[in-house]
PDB file of C-alpha atoms in Angstrom:
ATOM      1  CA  UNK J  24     128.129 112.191 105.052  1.00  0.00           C
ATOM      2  CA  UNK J  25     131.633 112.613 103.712  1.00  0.00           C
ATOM      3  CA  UNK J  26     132.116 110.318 100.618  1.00  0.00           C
ATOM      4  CA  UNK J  27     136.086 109.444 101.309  1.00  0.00           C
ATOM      5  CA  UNK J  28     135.155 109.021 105.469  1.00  0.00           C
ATOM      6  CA  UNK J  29     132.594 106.463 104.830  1.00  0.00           C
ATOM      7  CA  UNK J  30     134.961 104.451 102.354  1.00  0.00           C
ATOM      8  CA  UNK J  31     137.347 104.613 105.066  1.00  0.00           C
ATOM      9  CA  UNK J  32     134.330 102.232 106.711  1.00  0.00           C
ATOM     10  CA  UNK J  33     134.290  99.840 103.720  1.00  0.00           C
ATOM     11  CA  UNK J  34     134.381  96.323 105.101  1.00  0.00           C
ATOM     12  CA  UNK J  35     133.740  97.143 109.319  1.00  0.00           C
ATOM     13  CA  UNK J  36     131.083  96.730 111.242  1.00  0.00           C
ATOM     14  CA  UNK J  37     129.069  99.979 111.798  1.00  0.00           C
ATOM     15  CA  UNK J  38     126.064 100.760 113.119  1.00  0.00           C
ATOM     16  CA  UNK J  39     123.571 103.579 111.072  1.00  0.00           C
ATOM     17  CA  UNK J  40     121.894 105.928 113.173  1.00  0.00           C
ATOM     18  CA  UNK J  41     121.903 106.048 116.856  1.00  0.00           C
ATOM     19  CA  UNK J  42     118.353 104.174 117.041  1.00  0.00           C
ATOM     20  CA  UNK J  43     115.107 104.254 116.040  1.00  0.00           C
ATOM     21  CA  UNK J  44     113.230 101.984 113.095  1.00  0.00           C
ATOM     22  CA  UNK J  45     115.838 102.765 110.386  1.00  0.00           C
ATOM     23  CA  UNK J  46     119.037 102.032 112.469  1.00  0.00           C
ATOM     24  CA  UNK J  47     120.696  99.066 111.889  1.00  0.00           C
ATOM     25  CA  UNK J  48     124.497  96.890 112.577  1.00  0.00           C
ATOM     26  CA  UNK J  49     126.001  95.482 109.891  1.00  0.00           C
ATOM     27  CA  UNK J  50     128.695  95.490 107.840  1.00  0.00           C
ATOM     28  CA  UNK J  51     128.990  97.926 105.195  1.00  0.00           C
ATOM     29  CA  UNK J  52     129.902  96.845 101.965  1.00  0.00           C
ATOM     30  CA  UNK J  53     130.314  99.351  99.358  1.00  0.00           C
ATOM     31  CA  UNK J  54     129.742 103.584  99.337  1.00  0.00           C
ATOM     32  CA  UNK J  55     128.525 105.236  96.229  1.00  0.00           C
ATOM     33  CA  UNK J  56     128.298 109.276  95.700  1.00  0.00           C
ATOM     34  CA  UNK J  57     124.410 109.293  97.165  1.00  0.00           C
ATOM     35  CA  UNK J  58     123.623 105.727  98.771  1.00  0.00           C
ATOM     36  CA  UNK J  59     125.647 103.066 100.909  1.00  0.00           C
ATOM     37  CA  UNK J  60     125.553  99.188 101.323  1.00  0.00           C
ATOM     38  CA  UNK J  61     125.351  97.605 104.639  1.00  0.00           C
ATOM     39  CA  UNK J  62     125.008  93.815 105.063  1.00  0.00           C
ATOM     40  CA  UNK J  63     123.094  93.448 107.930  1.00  0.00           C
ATOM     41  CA  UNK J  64     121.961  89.822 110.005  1.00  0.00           C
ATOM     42  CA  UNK J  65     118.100  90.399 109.915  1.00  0.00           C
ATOM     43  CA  UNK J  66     117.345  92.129 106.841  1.00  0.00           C
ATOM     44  CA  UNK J  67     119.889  90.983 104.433  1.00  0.00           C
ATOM     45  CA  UNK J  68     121.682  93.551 101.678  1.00  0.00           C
ATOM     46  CA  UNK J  69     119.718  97.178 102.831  1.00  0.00           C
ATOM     47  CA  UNK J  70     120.578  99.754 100.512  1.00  0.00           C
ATOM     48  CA  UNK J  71     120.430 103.314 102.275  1.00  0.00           C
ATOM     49  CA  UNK J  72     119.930 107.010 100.676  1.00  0.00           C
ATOM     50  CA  UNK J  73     123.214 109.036 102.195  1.00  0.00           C
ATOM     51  CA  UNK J  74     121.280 112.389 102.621  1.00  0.00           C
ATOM     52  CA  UNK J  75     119.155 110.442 105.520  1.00  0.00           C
ATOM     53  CA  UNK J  76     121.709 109.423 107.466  1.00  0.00           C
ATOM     54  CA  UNK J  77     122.452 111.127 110.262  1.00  0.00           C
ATOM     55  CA  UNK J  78     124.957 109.020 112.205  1.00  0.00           C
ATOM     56  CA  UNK J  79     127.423 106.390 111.468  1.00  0.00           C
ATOM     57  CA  UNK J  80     128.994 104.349 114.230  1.00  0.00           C
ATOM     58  CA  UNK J  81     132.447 102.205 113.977  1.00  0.00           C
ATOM     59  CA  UNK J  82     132.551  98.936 115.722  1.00  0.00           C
ATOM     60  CA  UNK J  83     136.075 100.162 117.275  1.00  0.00           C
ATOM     61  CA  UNK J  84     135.996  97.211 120.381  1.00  0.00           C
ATOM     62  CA  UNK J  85     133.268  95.066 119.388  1.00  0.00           C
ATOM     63  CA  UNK J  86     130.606  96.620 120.566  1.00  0.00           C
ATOM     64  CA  UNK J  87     128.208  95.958 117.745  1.00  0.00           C
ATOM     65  CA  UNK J  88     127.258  92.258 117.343  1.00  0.00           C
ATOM     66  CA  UNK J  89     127.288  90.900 113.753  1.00  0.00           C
ATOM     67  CA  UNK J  90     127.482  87.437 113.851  1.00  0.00           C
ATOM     68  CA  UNK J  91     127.849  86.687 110.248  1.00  0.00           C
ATOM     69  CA  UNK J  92     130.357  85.154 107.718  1.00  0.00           C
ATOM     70  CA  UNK J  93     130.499  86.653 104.461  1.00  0.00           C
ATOM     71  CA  UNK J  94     132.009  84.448 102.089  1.00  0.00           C
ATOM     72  CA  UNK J  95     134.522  85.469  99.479  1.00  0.00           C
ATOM     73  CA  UNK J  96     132.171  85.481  96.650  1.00  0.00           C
ATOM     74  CA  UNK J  97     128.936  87.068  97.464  1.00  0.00           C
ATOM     75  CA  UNK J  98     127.803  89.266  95.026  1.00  0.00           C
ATOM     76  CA  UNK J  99     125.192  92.164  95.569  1.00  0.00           C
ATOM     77  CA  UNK J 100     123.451  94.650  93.348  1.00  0.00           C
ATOM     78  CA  UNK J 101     125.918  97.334  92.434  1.00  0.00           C
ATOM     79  CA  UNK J 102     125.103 101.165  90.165  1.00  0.00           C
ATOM     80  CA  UNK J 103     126.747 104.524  90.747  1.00  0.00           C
ATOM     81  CA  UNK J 104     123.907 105.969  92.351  1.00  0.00           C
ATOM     82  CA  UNK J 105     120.816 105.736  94.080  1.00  0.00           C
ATOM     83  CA  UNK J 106     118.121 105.607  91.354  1.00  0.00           C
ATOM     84  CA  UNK J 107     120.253 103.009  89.285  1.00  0.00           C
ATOM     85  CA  UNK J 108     120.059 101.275  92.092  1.00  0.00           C
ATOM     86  CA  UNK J 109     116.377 101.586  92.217  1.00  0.00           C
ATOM     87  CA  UNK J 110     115.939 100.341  88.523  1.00  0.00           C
ATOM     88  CA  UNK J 111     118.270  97.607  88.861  1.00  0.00           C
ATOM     89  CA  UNK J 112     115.592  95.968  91.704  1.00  0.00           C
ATOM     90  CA  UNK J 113     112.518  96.489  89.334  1.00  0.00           C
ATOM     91  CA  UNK J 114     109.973  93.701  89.198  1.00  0.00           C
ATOM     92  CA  UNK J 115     111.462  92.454  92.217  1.00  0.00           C
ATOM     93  CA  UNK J 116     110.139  92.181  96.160  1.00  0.00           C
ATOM     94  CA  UNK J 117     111.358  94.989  98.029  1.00  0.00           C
ATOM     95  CA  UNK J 118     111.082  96.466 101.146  1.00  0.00           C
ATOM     96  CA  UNK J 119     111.117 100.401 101.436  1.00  0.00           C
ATOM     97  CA  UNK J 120     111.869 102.357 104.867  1.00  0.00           C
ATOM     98  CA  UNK J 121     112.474  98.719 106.935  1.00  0.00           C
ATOM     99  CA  UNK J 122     110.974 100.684 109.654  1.00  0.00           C
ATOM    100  CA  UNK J 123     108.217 102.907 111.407  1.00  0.00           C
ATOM    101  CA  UNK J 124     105.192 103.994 110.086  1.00  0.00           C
ATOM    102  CA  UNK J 125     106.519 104.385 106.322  1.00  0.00           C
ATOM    103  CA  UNK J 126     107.635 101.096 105.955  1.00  0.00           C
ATOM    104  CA  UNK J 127     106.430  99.557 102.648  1.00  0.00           C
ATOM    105  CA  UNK J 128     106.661  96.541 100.598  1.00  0.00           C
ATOM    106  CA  UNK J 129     105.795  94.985  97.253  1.00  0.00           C
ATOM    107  CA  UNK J 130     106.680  94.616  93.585  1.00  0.00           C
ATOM    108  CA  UNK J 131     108.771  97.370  92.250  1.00  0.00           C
ATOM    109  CA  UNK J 132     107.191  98.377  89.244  1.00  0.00           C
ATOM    110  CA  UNK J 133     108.103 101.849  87.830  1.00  0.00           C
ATOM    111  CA  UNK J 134     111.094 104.242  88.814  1.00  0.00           C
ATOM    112  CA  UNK J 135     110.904 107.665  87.457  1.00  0.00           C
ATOM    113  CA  UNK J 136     112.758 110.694  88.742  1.00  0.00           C
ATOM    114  CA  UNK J 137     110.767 111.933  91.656  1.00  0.00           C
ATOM    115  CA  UNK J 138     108.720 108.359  92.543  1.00  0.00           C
ATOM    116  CA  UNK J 139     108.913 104.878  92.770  1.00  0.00           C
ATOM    117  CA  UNK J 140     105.327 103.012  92.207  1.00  0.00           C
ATOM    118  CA  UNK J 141     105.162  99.813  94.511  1.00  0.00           C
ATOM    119  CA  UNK J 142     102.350  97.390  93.969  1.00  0.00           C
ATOM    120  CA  UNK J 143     101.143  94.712  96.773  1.00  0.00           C
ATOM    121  CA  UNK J 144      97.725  93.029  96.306  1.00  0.00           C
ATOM    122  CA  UNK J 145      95.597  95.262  94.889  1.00  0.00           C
ATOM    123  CA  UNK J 146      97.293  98.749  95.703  1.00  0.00           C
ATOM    124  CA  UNK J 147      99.853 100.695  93.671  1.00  0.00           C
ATOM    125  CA  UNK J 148     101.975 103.010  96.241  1.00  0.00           C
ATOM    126  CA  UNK J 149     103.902 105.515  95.235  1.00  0.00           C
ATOM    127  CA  UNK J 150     106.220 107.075  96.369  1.00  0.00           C
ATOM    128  CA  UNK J 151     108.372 110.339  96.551  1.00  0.00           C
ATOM    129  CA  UNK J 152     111.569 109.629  95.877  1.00  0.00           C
ATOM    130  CA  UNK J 153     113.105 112.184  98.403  1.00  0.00           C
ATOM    131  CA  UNK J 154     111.144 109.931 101.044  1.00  0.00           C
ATOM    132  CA  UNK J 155     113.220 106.817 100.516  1.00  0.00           C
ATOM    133  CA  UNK J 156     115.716 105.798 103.193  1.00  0.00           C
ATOM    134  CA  UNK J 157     116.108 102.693 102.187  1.00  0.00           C
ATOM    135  CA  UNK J 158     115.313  99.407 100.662  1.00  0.00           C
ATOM    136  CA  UNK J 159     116.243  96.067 100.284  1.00  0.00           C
ATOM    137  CA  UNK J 160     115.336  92.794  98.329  1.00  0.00           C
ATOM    138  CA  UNK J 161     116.170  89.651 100.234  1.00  0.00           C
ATOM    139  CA  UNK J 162     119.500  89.138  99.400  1.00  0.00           C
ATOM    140  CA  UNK J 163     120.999  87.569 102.781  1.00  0.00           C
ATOM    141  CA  UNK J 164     123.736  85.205 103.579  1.00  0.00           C
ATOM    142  CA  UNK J 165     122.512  82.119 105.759  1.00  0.00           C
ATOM    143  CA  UNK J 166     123.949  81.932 109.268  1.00  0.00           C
ATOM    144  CA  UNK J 167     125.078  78.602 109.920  1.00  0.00           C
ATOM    145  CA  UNK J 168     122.729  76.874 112.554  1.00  0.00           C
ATOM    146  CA  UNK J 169     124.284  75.227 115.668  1.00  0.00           C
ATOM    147  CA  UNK J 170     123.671  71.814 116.696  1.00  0.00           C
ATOM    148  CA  UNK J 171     122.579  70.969 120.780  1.00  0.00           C
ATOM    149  CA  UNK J 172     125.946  71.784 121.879  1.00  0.00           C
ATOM    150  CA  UNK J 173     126.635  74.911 120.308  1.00  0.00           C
ATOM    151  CA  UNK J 174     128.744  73.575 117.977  1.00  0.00           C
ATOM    152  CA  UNK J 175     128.622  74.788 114.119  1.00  0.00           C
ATOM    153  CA  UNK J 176     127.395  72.251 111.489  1.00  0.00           C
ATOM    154  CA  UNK J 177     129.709  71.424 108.198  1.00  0.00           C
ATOM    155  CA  UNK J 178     128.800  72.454 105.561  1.00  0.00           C
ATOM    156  CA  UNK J 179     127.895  70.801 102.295  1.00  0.00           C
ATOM    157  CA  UNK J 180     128.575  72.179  98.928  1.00  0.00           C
ATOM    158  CA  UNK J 181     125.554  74.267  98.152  1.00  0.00           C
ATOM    159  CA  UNK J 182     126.509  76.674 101.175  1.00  0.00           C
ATOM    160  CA  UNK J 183     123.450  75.354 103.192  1.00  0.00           C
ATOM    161  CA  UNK J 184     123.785  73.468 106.938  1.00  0.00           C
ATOM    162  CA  UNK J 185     123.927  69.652 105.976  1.00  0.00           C
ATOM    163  CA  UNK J 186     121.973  68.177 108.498  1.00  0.00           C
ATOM    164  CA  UNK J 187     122.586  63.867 109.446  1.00  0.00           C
ATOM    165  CA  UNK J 188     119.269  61.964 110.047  1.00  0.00           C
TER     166      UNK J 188
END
């Protein structure tokens, strides 16, 4: 995908690939020379490898539901490309390929240049490098819950529904 088209995207809703376990709506984030961010409802922060995505689709009449409010100030993991990314999320949960039959998760634990080694229980996976669409670590903003009428909650300080006994 072309760099300077995708920052063009920066801040939209789009949707990445047509379908299929990888694709997902959300709204992208940042763009780096080899991997993008997209802040999606479900998964949180998903960080995806450019050279595996094959389609990127603009939210031009809301089409694509996001029903999320980002707030000024949330911060994500940031590095000029994809395997500073990758070392920036060591020791940390992750999820690898979100979907289909490659989907993985566990402690990050090494990141060389051709694999990542991902350890869950009593296995240490790893994994070719080329092979990584994407990953993510939790990061997610909290969708404010609705009350019996369908009315939003206030919300406290902390950023978290306040709920009245």
């Amino acid at each position: 995908m072309n760099r300077d088209m995708m920052k063009s995207l920066v801040g939209k809703i789009v949707k990445i690939d047509r379908g299929g376990p990888d694709s997902r709506i959300g709204k992208l984030m940042d763009v780096y020379d080899d991997h993008l961010v997209l802040l999606t409802e479900d998964d949180g922060v998903v960080y995806y490898c450019t050279h595996h995505i094959k389609s990127v689709t603009e939210n031009a009449k809301d089409q694509l539901e996001f029903d999320i409010e980002v707030p000024e100030e949330f911060e994500f993991k940031k590095a000029d490309n994809f395997q500073g990314m990758l070392s920036s999320l060591m020791y940390q949960w992750v999820k690898i390929n979100r979907g289909g039959p490659e989907k993985l998760e566990g402690v990050l634990g090494e990141v060389a240049t051709d694999y990542v080694s991902l350890i869950n229980k009593e296995e240490i996976v790893r994994l070719s490098m080329f092979h990584i669409r994407n990953i993510s670590y939790g990061l997610k903003v909290e969708k404010p819950e609705e009350d019996v009428e369908g009315q939003q909650e206030p919300r406290n300080g902390s950023g978290k529904q306040k709920k009245d006994k």
